[in-house]
Short mmCIF file of C-alpha atoms and ligand atoms in Angstrom, two decimals:
data_model
loop_
_atom_site.label_atom_id
_atom_site.label_comp_id
_atom_site.label_asym_id
_atom_site.label_seq_id
_atom_site.Cartn_x
_atom_site.Cartn_y
_atom_site.Cartn_z
CA UNK A 409 34.08 -46.83 20.78
CA UNK A 410 36.55 -45.54 18.16
CA UNK A 411 34.00 -46.14 15.44
CA UNK A 412 31.36 -44.18 17.34
CA UNK A 413 33.65 -41.15 17.95
CA UNK A 414 34.68 -41.19 14.26
CA UNK A 415 31.03 -41.31 13.33
CA UNK A 416 30.35 -38.31 15.61
CA UNK A 417 33.20 -36.32 14.02
CA UNK A 418 32.01 -37.14 10.53
CA UNK A 419 28.50 -36.19 11.55
CA UNK A 420 29.64 -32.74 12.80
CA UNK A 421 31.76 -32.16 9.68
CA UNK A 422 28.72 -33.01 7.58
CA UNK A 423 26.49 -30.61 9.55
CA UNK A 424 29.10 -27.83 9.41
CA UNK A 425 29.45 -28.33 5.65
CA UNK A 426 25.69 -28.22 5.22
CA UNK A 427 25.33 -25.03 7.29
CA UNK A 428 28.12 -23.39 5.33
CA UNK A 429 26.46 -24.38 2.05
CA UNK A 430 23.19 -22.80 3.14
CA UNK A 431 24.37 -19.65 4.87
CA UNK A 432 27.81 -19.00 3.50
CA UNK A 433 27.95 -15.47 2.18
CA UNK A 434 29.19 -15.70 -1.39
CA UNK A 435 31.93 -13.26 -2.31
CA UNK A 436 31.12 -11.04 -5.22
CA UNK A 437 32.22 -7.72 -6.68
CA UNK A 438 30.58 -4.73 -8.29
CA UNK A 439 32.08 -1.62 -9.88
CA UNK A 440 30.23 1.68 -10.07
CA UNK A 441 31.53 3.77 -12.97
CA UNK A 442 30.36 7.17 -11.76
CA UNK A 443 32.57 9.00 -14.26
CA UNK A 444 30.57 7.40 -17.13
CA UNK A 445 27.14 8.49 -15.89
CA UNK A 446 25.35 10.36 -18.68
CA UNK A 447 21.87 9.01 -19.45
CA UNK A 448 18.79 10.02 -17.49
CA UNK A 449 16.53 7.26 -16.17
CA UNK A 450 13.19 8.47 -17.47
CA UNK A 451 10.82 8.55 -14.51
CA UNK A 452 8.18 6.94 -16.72
CA UNK A 453 10.03 3.62 -16.35
CA UNK A 454 8.21 3.57 -12.99
CA UNK A 455 4.79 3.75 -14.64
CA UNK A 456 1.64 1.78 -13.84
CA UNK A 457 -1.33 0.36 -15.70
CA UNK A 458 -5.04 0.50 -14.81
CA UNK A 459 -7.42 -1.58 -16.90
CA UNK A 460 -11.15 -2.14 -16.69
CA UNK A 461 -10.50 -5.65 -15.47
CA UNK A 462 -11.84 -7.36 -12.36
CA UNK A 463 -11.65 -4.99 -9.43
CA UNK A 464 -8.94 -2.70 -10.72
CA UNK A 465 -11.25 0.23 -11.56
CA UNK A 466 -14.64 -0.65 -10.06
CA UNK A 467 -14.20 -1.53 -6.32
CA UNK A 468 -10.51 -0.66 -6.73
CA UNK A 469 -9.75 2.93 -7.68
CA UNK A 470 -13.40 3.85 -7.99
CA UNK A 471 -16.09 3.26 -5.40
CA UNK A 472 -18.70 5.64 -6.83
CA UNK A 473 -19.30 9.32 -6.15
CA UNK A 474 -22.31 8.59 -3.94
CA UNK A 475 -20.31 6.30 -1.63
CA UNK A 476 -20.57 7.56 1.96
CA UNK A 477 -18.63 4.69 3.59
CA UNK A 478 -15.24 4.88 1.89
CA UNK A 479 -13.73 8.40 1.86
CA UNK A 480 -13.39 9.47 -1.77
CA UNK A 481 -13.02 12.40 -4.11
CA UNK A 482 -15.43 12.27 -7.04
CA UNK A 483 -15.69 8.52 -6.40
CA UNK A 484 -11.93 7.75 -6.29
CA UNK A 485 -10.68 6.44 -2.93
CA UNK A 486 -8.64 9.01 -0.98
CA UNK A 487 -6.38 6.33 0.57
CA UNK A 488 -5.44 5.09 -2.89
CA UNK A 489 -4.69 8.60 -4.14
CA UNK A 490 -2.43 9.15 -1.11
CA UNK A 491 -0.63 5.80 -1.56
CA UNK A 492 -0.01 6.42 -5.26
CA UNK A 493 1.22 9.96 -4.59
CA UNK A 494 3.71 8.54 -2.09
CA UNK A 495 4.77 6.01 -4.71
CA UNK A 496 5.41 8.92 -7.11
CA UNK A 497 3.53 7.24 -9.95
CA UNK A 498 4.79 9.19 -12.96
CA UNK A 499 2.44 7.81 -15.63
CA UNK A 500 -0.73 5.74 -15.64
CA UNK A 501 -1.97 3.75 -18.65
CA UNK A 502 -5.74 3.35 -19.17
CA UNK A 503 -8.32 1.90 -20.05
CA UNK A 504 -6.56 -1.33 -21.22
CA UNK A 505 -5.07 -3.77 -22.27
CA UNK A 506 -7.43 -5.89 -24.27
CA UNK A 507 -10.29 -3.78 -22.89
CA UNK A 508 -8.98 -0.70 -24.75
CA UNK A 509 -9.83 -2.19 -28.13
CA UNK A 510 -13.46 -2.60 -27.06
CA UNK A 511 -13.82 0.79 -25.38
CA UNK A 512 -15.84 3.62 -26.89
CA UNK A 513 -14.86 6.72 -24.98
CA UNK A 514 -18.00 8.69 -25.85
CA UNK A 515 -20.03 6.23 -23.74
CA UNK A 516 -18.07 7.35 -20.67
CA UNK A 517 -18.61 11.13 -20.72
CA UNK A 518 -21.57 13.33 -19.83
CA UNK A 519 -24.12 12.82 -17.03
CA UNK A 520 -23.55 9.39 -15.47
CA UNK A 521 -27.24 8.51 -15.45
CA UNK A 522 -27.35 8.83 -19.25
CA UNK A 523 -24.34 6.66 -19.95
CA UNK A 524 -25.01 3.36 -21.72
CA UNK A 525 -23.88 0.08 -20.22
CA UNK A 526 -21.32 -2.15 -21.89
CA UNK A 527 -20.26 -5.77 -21.57
CA UNK A 528 -16.61 -6.32 -20.70
CA UNK A 529 -16.12 -9.12 -23.19
CA UNK A 530 -12.49 -9.89 -22.34
CA UNK A 531 -12.69 -9.88 -18.58
CA UNK A 532 -15.44 -11.96 -17.00
CA UNK A 533 -18.24 -10.84 -19.33
CA UNK A 534 -19.51 -8.43 -16.67
CA UNK A 535 -21.75 -5.49 -17.45
CA UNK A 536 -20.25 -2.08 -16.70
CA UNK A 537 -22.18 1.15 -16.34
CA UNK A 538 -19.47 3.44 -17.77
CA UNK A 539 -19.55 5.53 -14.58
CA UNK A 540 -15.75 5.76 -14.66
CA UNK A 541 -14.82 7.53 -17.88
CA UNK A 542 -12.45 10.07 -19.40
CA UNK A 543 -13.09 12.93 -16.92
CA UNK A 544 -12.91 10.56 -13.97
CA UNK A 545 -9.60 9.11 -15.11
CA UNK A 546 -7.91 12.35 -16.14
CA UNK A 547 -9.01 14.24 -13.01
CA UNK A 548 -7.74 11.32 -10.92
CA UNK A 549 -4.35 11.49 -12.69
CA UNK A 550 -4.14 15.18 -11.80
CA UNK A 551 -4.77 14.33 -8.14
CA UNK A 552 -2.14 11.59 -8.14
CA UNK A 553 0.33 13.78 -10.05
CA UNK A 554 0.68 11.20 -12.83
CA UNK A 555 0.75 11.80 -16.57
CA UNK A 556 -2.08 9.96 -18.31
CA UNK A 557 -1.33 7.45 -21.06
CA UNK A 558 -4.51 6.80 -23.05
CA UNK A 559 -4.74 3.59 -25.06
CA UNK A 560 -6.87 4.16 -28.17
CA UNK A 561 -9.32 1.69 -29.67
CA UNK A 562 -7.95 0.49 -33.00
CA UNK A 563 -9.35 -3.06 -32.93
CA UNK A 564 -13.06 -2.16 -32.94
CA UNK A 565 -13.01 1.64 -33.19
CA UNK A 566 -12.52 4.12 -36.00
CA UNK A 567 -9.95 6.73 -36.98
CA UNK A 568 -12.60 9.38 -36.41
CA UNK A 569 -13.39 8.12 -32.89
CA UNK A 570 -9.75 8.24 -31.81
CA UNK A 571 -9.01 11.58 -33.45
CA UNK A 572 -12.08 13.03 -31.70
CA UNK A 573 -10.86 11.70 -28.36
CA UNK A 574 -7.62 13.60 -28.90
CA UNK A 575 -9.61 16.74 -29.75
CA UNK A 576 -11.90 16.26 -26.74
CA UNK A 577 -9.10 16.13 -24.18
CA UNK A 578 -6.56 18.46 -25.83
CA UNK A 579 -8.20 21.22 -27.89
CA UNK A 580 -8.00 24.63 -26.27
CA UNK A 581 -10.26 26.53 -28.66
CA UNK A 582 -13.66 26.32 -30.27
CA UNK A 583 -14.33 22.89 -31.80
CA UNK A 584 -17.12 20.32 -31.58
CA UNK A 585 -15.26 18.10 -29.11
CA UNK A 586 -13.77 20.93 -27.02
CA UNK A 587 -17.23 22.45 -26.72
CA UNK A 588 -18.66 19.15 -25.61
CA UNK A 589 -15.91 18.80 -23.00
CA UNK A 590 -16.76 22.25 -21.65
CA UNK A 591 -20.47 21.37 -21.52
CA UNK A 592 -19.45 18.33 -19.49
CA UNK A 593 -17.78 20.54 -16.92
CA UNK A 594 -14.12 20.81 -17.93
CA UNK A 595 -13.05 24.17 -19.30
CA UNK A 596 -9.32 23.66 -19.78
CA UNK A 597 -7.90 20.76 -21.79
CA UNK A 598 -5.90 18.13 -19.93
CA UNK A 599 -3.09 18.10 -22.51
CA UNK A 600 -2.60 14.38 -22.86
CA UNK A 601 0.66 13.63 -24.65
CA UNK A 602 0.97 9.88 -24.46
CA UNK A 603 -1.30 7.80 -26.68
CA UNK A 604 -1.31 4.11 -27.47
CA UNK A 605 -2.42 3.27 -30.99
CA UNK A 606 -4.19 0.02 -30.11
CA UNK A 607 -2.96 -2.80 -27.89
CA UNK A 608 -1.58 -6.24 -28.69
CA UNK A 609 -2.57 -5.92 -32.34
CA UNK A 610 -1.15 -9.44 -32.81
CA UNK A 611 -3.77 -10.82 -30.39
CA UNK A 612 -6.79 -9.36 -28.60
CA UNK A 613 -6.32 -6.07 -30.49
CA UNK A 614 -7.37 -7.60 -33.81
CA UNK A 615 -5.17 -10.62 -34.58
CA UNK A 616 -3.34 -8.66 -37.26
CA UNK A 617 -0.07 -9.31 -39.03
CA UNK A 618 2.52 -6.67 -38.28
CA UNK A 619 2.62 -5.58 -41.93
CA UNK A 620 -1.13 -4.92 -41.84
CA UNK A 621 -0.92 -3.18 -38.45
CA UNK A 622 1.91 -0.90 -39.61
CA UNK A 623 -0.41 0.44 -42.34
CA UNK A 624 -3.31 0.85 -39.93
CA UNK A 625 -0.97 2.59 -37.48
CA UNK A 626 0.01 5.17 -40.09
CA UNK A 627 -3.63 5.86 -40.87
CA UNK A 628 -4.53 6.41 -37.20
CA UNK A 629 -1.37 8.36 -36.37
CA UNK A 630 -1.97 10.75 -39.29
CA UNK A 631 -5.19 11.98 -37.73
CA UNK A 632 -3.98 12.10 -34.13
CA UNK A 633 -3.35 15.81 -34.32
CA UNK A 634 -1.89 17.75 -31.45
CA UNK A 635 -4.89 20.05 -31.06
CA UNK A 636 -3.28 22.29 -28.50
CA UNK A 637 -0.14 23.04 -30.54
CA UNK A 638 1.75 23.31 -27.27
CA UNK A 639 2.34 19.71 -26.40
CA UNK A 640 3.99 17.15 -28.58
CA UNK A 641 2.21 13.87 -29.18
CA UNK A 642 3.96 10.76 -27.97
CA UNK A 643 2.40 7.93 -29.99
CA UNK A 644 3.13 4.34 -29.01
CA UNK A 645 2.75 1.57 -31.58
CA UNK A 646 1.34 -1.71 -30.32
CA UNK A 647 4.48 -3.78 -29.93
CA UNK A 648 5.87 -7.25 -29.81
CA UNK A 649 5.08 -10.09 -27.48
CA UNK A 650 8.31 -11.18 -25.71
CA UNK A 651 10.81 -12.33 -28.37
CA UNK A 652 8.93 -11.40 -31.54
CA UNK A 653 11.79 -9.35 -33.01
CA UNK A 654 10.23 -9.44 -36.49
CA UNK A 655 7.34 -7.37 -35.13
CA UNK A 656 9.69 -4.62 -33.94
CA UNK A 657 11.69 -4.81 -37.17
CA UNK A 658 8.64 -4.18 -39.37
CA UNK A 659 7.35 -1.30 -37.21
CA UNK A 660 10.75 0.39 -37.29
CA UNK A 661 11.16 -0.22 -41.03
CA UNK A 662 7.67 0.63 -42.31
CA UNK A 663 6.49 3.52 -40.14
CA UNK A 664 8.03 6.92 -40.90
CA UNK A 665 9.90 7.97 -37.80
CA UNK A 666 8.22 11.35 -37.62
CA UNK A 667 4.98 9.47 -36.91
CA UNK A 668 6.34 7.23 -34.18
CA UNK A 669 7.57 8.12 -30.71
CA UNK A 670 7.43 4.75 -28.97
CA UNK A 671 7.32 1.04 -29.73
CA UNK A 672 5.74 -1.21 -27.12
CA UNK A 673 6.82 -4.59 -25.76
CA UNK A 674 4.81 -6.92 -23.49
CA UNK A 675 6.39 -9.59 -21.35
CA UNK A 676 4.87 -11.37 -18.36
CA UNK A 677 6.72 -13.64 -15.94
CA UNK A 678 4.63 -16.74 -16.43
CA UNK A 679 6.12 -20.21 -16.51
CA UNK A 680 3.32 -22.15 -18.24
CA UNK A 681 0.20 -20.47 -19.59
CA UNK A 682 -1.98 -23.53 -18.94
CA UNK A 683 -0.61 -24.16 -15.46
CA UNK A 684 0.59 -20.90 -14.01
CA UNK A 685 0.70 -22.14 -10.42
CA UNK A 686 -0.40 -20.52 -7.18
CA UNK A 687 0.69 -16.98 -6.31
CA UNK A 688 1.47 -18.01 -2.72
CA UNK A 689 1.85 -21.80 -2.49
CA UNK A 690 4.97 -22.37 -4.58
CA UNK A 691 8.15 -24.37 -4.04
CA UNK A 692 11.73 -23.40 -4.82
CA UNK A 693 11.65 -25.01 -8.23
CA UNK A 694 8.64 -22.89 -9.19
CA UNK A 695 10.34 -19.81 -7.77
CA UNK A 696 13.44 -20.54 -9.85
CA UNK A 697 11.24 -20.98 -12.94
CA UNK A 698 9.52 -17.62 -12.39
CA UNK A 699 12.83 -15.81 -11.88
CA UNK A 700 14.25 -17.42 -14.99
CA UNK A 701 11.39 -16.02 -17.07
CA UNK A 702 11.56 -12.61 -15.33
CA UNK A 703 15.29 -12.33 -16.07
CA UNK A 704 14.61 -12.91 -19.79
CA UNK A 705 13.60 -9.25 -19.83
CA UNK A 706 17.34 -8.51 -20.12
CA UNK A 707 17.53 -10.47 -23.37
CA UNK A 708 14.28 -9.01 -24.73
CA UNK A 709 15.20 -5.38 -24.20
CA UNK A 710 18.75 -5.97 -25.47
CA UNK A 711 17.58 -7.63 -28.67
CA UNK A 712 14.61 -5.34 -29.37
CA UNK A 713 16.94 -2.37 -28.76
CA UNK A 714 19.45 -3.83 -31.24
CA UNK A 715 16.70 -4.06 -33.89
CA UNK A 716 15.68 -0.46 -33.16
CA UNK A 717 19.33 0.68 -33.32
CA UNK A 718 19.50 -0.54 -36.93
CA UNK A 719 16.80 1.94 -37.98
CA UNK A 720 17.21 4.58 -35.30
CA UNK A 721 20.84 4.74 -34.17
CA UNK A 722 20.22 8.04 -32.40
CA UNK A 723 17.65 6.33 -30.18
CA UNK A 724 14.90 8.89 -30.85
CA UNK A 725 12.15 6.28 -30.57
CA UNK A 726 11.56 4.80 -27.13
CA UNK A 727 11.08 1.16 -26.25
CA UNK A 728 8.00 1.15 -24.02
CA UNK A 729 7.47 -1.99 -21.93
CA UNK A 730 3.87 -1.10 -21.23
CA UNK A 731 2.89 -4.46 -19.71
CA UNK A 732 5.12 -6.50 -17.42
CA UNK A 733 4.87 -8.42 -14.16
CA UNK A 734 4.22 -11.83 -12.62
CA UNK A 735 1.13 -13.78 -13.67
CA UNK A 736 -0.17 -16.77 -11.67
CA UNK A 737 -3.44 -18.64 -11.20
CA UNK A 738 -6.20 -16.54 -9.66
CA UNK A 739 -6.82 -16.87 -5.92
CA UNK A 740 -9.07 -19.86 -5.17
CA UNK A 741 -12.75 -18.99 -5.31
CA UNK A 742 -12.30 -15.77 -7.28
CA UNK A 743 -13.60 -15.08 -10.80
CA UNK A 744 -11.06 -16.53 -13.29
CA UNK A 745 -11.72 -13.54 -15.57
CA UNK A 746 -10.69 -11.05 -12.87
CA UNK A 747 -7.00 -12.08 -12.59
CA UNK A 748 -6.85 -11.42 -8.85
CA UNK A 749 -3.66 -12.79 -7.27
CA UNK A 750 -1.72 -12.30 -4.04
CA UNK A 751 1.74 -10.78 -4.06
CA UNK A 752 4.68 -12.31 -2.17
CA UNK A 753 8.41 -11.77 -1.76
CA UNK A 754 8.76 -13.59 -5.10
CA UNK A 755 7.00 -10.61 -6.69
CA UNK A 756 9.32 -8.25 -4.87
CA UNK A 757 12.21 -10.13 -6.50
CA UNK A 758 10.59 -9.80 -9.95
CA UNK A 759 10.07 -6.07 -9.42
CA UNK A 760 13.61 -5.49 -8.17
CA UNK A 761 15.41 -7.29 -10.98
CA UNK A 762 13.11 -5.94 -13.71
CA UNK A 763 13.48 -2.32 -12.61
CA UNK A 764 17.26 -2.79 -12.48
CA UNK A 765 17.15 -4.06 -16.09
CA UNK A 766 15.10 -1.04 -17.18
CA UNK A 767 17.40 1.39 -15.35
CA UNK A 768 20.45 -0.15 -16.99
CA UNK A 769 18.80 0.07 -20.44
CA UNK A 770 17.46 3.59 -19.95
CA UNK A 771 19.00 4.84 -23.18
CA UNK A 772 16.27 3.00 -25.07
CA UNK A 773 13.70 1.96 -22.44
CA UNK A 774 11.97 5.21 -21.56
CA UNK A 775 8.63 4.04 -20.26
CA UNK A 776 7.27 0.88 -18.62
CA UNK A 777 3.96 0.05 -16.98
CA UNK A 778 3.58 -2.62 -14.33
CA UNK A 779 0.44 -4.73 -14.76
CA UNK A 780 -1.65 -3.77 -12.89
CA UNK A 781 -2.05 -1.16 -10.16
CA UNK A 782 -4.90 -2.55 -8.03
CA UNK A 783 -6.33 -6.06 -7.49
CA UNK A 784 -5.06 -7.45 -10.81
CA UNK A 785 -1.88 -9.46 -11.55
CA UNK A 786 1.24 -7.98 -9.89
CA UNK A 787 -0.69 -5.27 -8.08
CA UNK A 788 0.83 -2.67 -5.78
CA UNK A 789 -2.45 -2.26 -3.86
CA UNK A 790 -5.15 -4.75 -2.86
CA UNK A 791 -8.56 -3.74 -1.58
CA UNK A 792 -11.36 -5.51 0.25
CA UNK A 793 -14.36 -3.20 0.68
CA UNK A 794 -13.08 -0.34 2.88
CA UNK A 795 -9.74 -2.05 3.61
CA UNK A 796 -6.61 -1.42 1.58
CA UNK A 797 -3.15 -3.02 1.78
CA UNK A 798 0.20 -2.36 0.15
CA UNK A 799 1.98 -5.32 -1.42
CA UNK A 800 5.71 -6.18 -1.36
CA UNK A 801 5.82 -4.91 -4.96
CA UNK A 802 4.53 -1.52 -3.77
CA UNK A 803 7.42 -1.32 -1.33
CA UNK A 804 10.01 -2.12 -4.01
CA UNK A 805 8.55 0.51 -6.36
CA UNK A 806 8.54 3.03 -3.52
CA UNK A 807 12.15 2.26 -2.48
CA UNK A 808 13.29 2.52 -6.12
CA UNK A 809 11.57 5.83 -6.88
CA UNK A 810 14.83 7.63 -6.00
CA UNK A 811 16.01 6.60 -9.49
CA UNK A 812 13.28 8.61 -11.23
CA UNK A 813 14.88 11.21 -13.51
CA UNK A 814 18.32 10.56 -11.97
CA UNK A 815 21.39 9.93 -14.12
CA UNK A 816 22.14 6.23 -14.55
CA UNK A 817 25.56 5.09 -13.34
CA UNK A 818 26.87 2.16 -15.41
CA UNK A 819 27.70 -0.83 -13.21
CA UNK A 820 29.84 -3.90 -13.78
CA UNK A 821 28.59 -6.89 -11.80
CA UNK A 822 30.50 -10.05 -11.15
CA UNK A 823 27.79 -12.30 -9.73
CA UNK A 824 27.74 -15.86 -8.49
CA UNK A 825 25.05 -18.16 -9.86
CA UNK A 826 21.85 -19.12 -8.13
CA UNK A 827 21.74 -22.79 -9.09
CA UNK A 828 19.01 -25.39 -9.50
CA UNK A 829 20.42 -28.67 -10.76
CA UNK A 830 22.46 -27.83 -13.84
CA UNK A 831 20.65 -24.54 -14.40
CA UNK A 832 21.99 -21.25 -13.07
CA UNK A 833 20.74 -17.64 -12.85
CA UNK A 834 22.69 -14.53 -11.86
CA UNK A 835 22.05 -14.25 -8.13
CA UNK A 836 22.78 -10.56 -7.91
CA UNK A 837 21.18 -7.68 -9.80
CA UNK A 838 22.31 -4.07 -9.46
CA UNK A 839 21.59 -0.61 -10.83
CA UNK A 840 22.68 2.83 -9.68
CA UNK A 841 22.01 6.49 -10.31
CA UNK A 842 23.00 9.99 -9.26
CA UNK A 843 20.16 12.38 -8.45
CA UNK A 844 19.94 16.14 -8.83
CA UNK A 845 20.95 16.75 -5.20
CA UNK A 846 24.21 14.86 -5.77
CA UNK A 847 23.21 11.72 -3.84
CA UNK A 848 23.97 8.36 -5.39
CA UNK A 849 21.50 5.49 -5.06
CA UNK A 850 22.28 1.82 -5.53
CA UNK A 851 19.57 -0.83 -5.76
CA UNK A 852 20.67 -4.40 -5.12
CA UNK A 853 18.70 -7.63 -5.33
CA UNK A 854 19.81 -11.06 -4.17
CA UNK A 855 17.43 -13.62 -5.67
CA UNK A 856 19.16 -16.59 -4.03
CA UNK A 857 16.67 -17.87 -1.42
CA UNK A 858 19.35 -19.51 0.76
CA UNK A 859 22.68 -17.75 0.38
CA UNK A 860 23.73 -14.24 1.42
CA UNK A 861 25.98 -12.19 -0.83
CA UNK A 862 29.02 -10.45 0.55
CA UNK A 863 29.59 -7.70 -1.98
CA UNK A 864 32.57 -5.45 -2.44
CA UNK A 865 31.54 -2.34 -4.39
CA UNK A 866 34.36 -0.40 -5.96
CA UNK A 867 33.31 3.22 -6.56
CA UNK A 868 35.16 4.86 -9.42
CA UNK A 869 34.88 8.60 -10.07
CA UNK A 870 33.28 9.77 -6.80
CA UNK A 871 33.92 9.84 -3.07
CA UNK A 872 31.34 9.49 -0.32
CA UNK A 873 31.36 9.79 3.45
CA UNK A 874 27.96 8.42 4.46
CA UNK A 875 25.81 5.48 3.50
CA UNK A 876 22.34 4.50 4.62
CA UNK A 877 19.57 2.43 3.19
CA UNK A 878 16.49 0.29 3.50
CA UNK A 879 15.90 -3.42 3.01
CA UNK A 880 12.85 -5.47 2.05
CA UNK A 881 12.95 -9.13 3.02
CA UNK A 882 10.95 -11.53 5.16
CA UNK A 883 11.13 -14.89 6.89
CA UNK A 884 9.82 -16.83 3.91
CA UNK A 885 9.74 -16.23 0.17
CA UNK A 886 6.04 -17.01 0.27
CA UNK A 887 5.27 -14.22 2.76
CA UNK A 888 2.72 -11.59 1.78
CA UNK A 889 0.56 -8.88 3.28
CA UNK A 890 -3.04 -9.84 3.87
CA UNK A 891 -6.12 -8.11 5.22
CA UNK A 892 -5.47 -9.76 8.60
CA UNK A 893 -1.68 -9.23 8.62
CA UNK A 894 -1.41 -6.01 6.70
CA UNK A 895 2.22 -5.18 7.36
CA UNK A 896 4.00 -8.51 7.47
CA UNK A 897 6.34 -7.48 4.63
CA UNK A 898 7.62 -3.92 4.82
CA UNK A 899 10.95 -2.15 4.38
CA UNK A 900 13.18 -1.46 7.38
CA UNK A 901 16.45 0.34 7.95
CA UNK A 902 19.47 -1.53 6.55
CA UNK A 903 22.68 -1.71 8.54
CA UNK A 904 24.64 -4.12 6.37
CA UNK A 905 26.65 -1.54 4.37
CA UNK A 906 30.02 -0.07 5.42
CA UNK A 907 32.10 2.52 3.58
CA UNK A 908 35.84 2.40 3.76
CA UNK A 909 37.84 4.56 1.39
CA UNK A 910 36.55 4.06 -2.14
CA UNK A 911 35.00 0.70 -1.31
CA UNK A 912 31.59 -0.16 -0.02
CA UNK A 913 31.08 -3.53 1.69
CA UNK A 914 27.54 -4.86 1.67
CA UNK A 915 26.12 -8.09 3.04
CA UNK A 916 22.89 -8.86 1.27
CA UNK A 917 20.67 -11.48 2.97
CA UNK A 918 18.95 -14.19 0.92
CA UNK A 919 15.96 -12.99 -1.19
CA UNK A 920 16.28 -9.35 -0.31
CA UNK A 921 16.02 -5.97 -2.02
CA UNK A 922 18.21 -3.16 -0.70
CA UNK A 923 18.37 0.47 -1.80
CA UNK A 924 21.37 2.46 -0.54
CA UNK A 925 21.90 6.19 -0.53
CA UNK A 926 25.46 7.56 -0.55
CA UNK A 927 26.48 11.14 0.08
O1 LIG B 2201 -2.91 -7.37 -18.27
C1 LIG B 2201 -3.85 -8.30 -18.69
C2 LIG B 2201 -3.88 -8.44 -20.20
O2 LIG B 2201 -2.68 -8.99 -20.65
C3 LIG B 2201 -4.01 -7.17 -20.98
O3 LIG B 2201 -5.32 -6.74 -21.07
C4 LIG B 2201 -3.48 -7.56 -22.31
O4 LIG B 2201 -2.95 -6.48 -23.02
C5 LIG B 2201 -2.47 -8.62 -21.99
O5 LIG B 2201 -2.59 -9.74 -22.79
#
């Protein structure tokens, strides 16, 4: 009898302990140093990337200008234009990626029926008809309200071809390329400022050494004249892969700084290149692994920035993370060369923490491009014929767009660890900014899939009377929006923040993204 009641007591103590372990809100503190806010978060940190890859362009953005089923403007889907406008996409990179170093822009202008076909050698070996070209892309950017970022072909192109592309889109007077543009129906130049000088020169862009590429870069950059004389060229050198600091060092050392406006960096959240794992069927260990790689972005931007500081202490040259995002195995039954993957709450976590890292490093990181906008890798939009859905990543990017061109508020974060065995990651990620209207925005991410965070935010240098916000979370980390359940994951109003005096108390549920607005 006594033994059985003791057993019962022990049993309840064990259960209570277990419940507390799982749901106990961990105490943590954050300080917002409003008085130290000085650097603008360049809106281009919220940029996107559209490559001729799988169904990103064809059957994604572009359904053809003779399509009578899906409403479109000059062949570009109207629902996609509206969704990207709402997202406030500031800049869109095109046409690649690896594709860029195979792309000959002249094949994609003029009457569509006369355009030659090409084989997309990097992505599935499919034949493309070049029906989506320079005019189509630049007119689409105007409709979205995004600045274009054109990636030039260095790997298999010529200096003349790239310099003529600049003349074609930017020259506002009489010249062979400007005349050709006008014949093709566009009178005024588009004034494209942002140009990539090749892509991944260390890999698909030509397998070059950085010393060799730095020379090639100078040759190309010399002839990339600003034909309009009214807009300054922003040339981006093909940058390092993840932790290749030597690459950044040589670019910064060997290229005269009056020829260089940005240095790129590519980093994908992939745990094992030969076994990337499913986008939706993953366990907690795999989730932890993905987040561990995603959080390395902090180290990469810190160390690449330190290398750049050595040569450019005034931070004139931008670090441009023009490819980032989660990368998993393709969805079963889809073309392996098309990189089509679903997008879950795990991707929302990647987006939240990565954008916080970029915001906090906005002195040097002044542009970034999520890979890729539609139907490829960590997409914000997925399409299936006439259907279109928004992914959890879309919602994070939309919630965070309040930071665009706002002044970054430095934050100090005292975070508990999210633990797996002996390994630990910071559970909490935060960034904050003050916008032109005087409102302050705080974005918070709790990557811990089981524990809430009870956060005390000390606000120094400002006083507020109201707080409201939105939260993105779901029942399971593996949740995603599908063509049958289109709105399973979506942001809702957040009621877990309370202001009292100079302190804000927030309870952040497990695996959630919250953006607060204080006035
Ligand atoms: O985004 C897919 C590919 O990843 C890009 O084409 C390339 O630049 C990178 O390796």
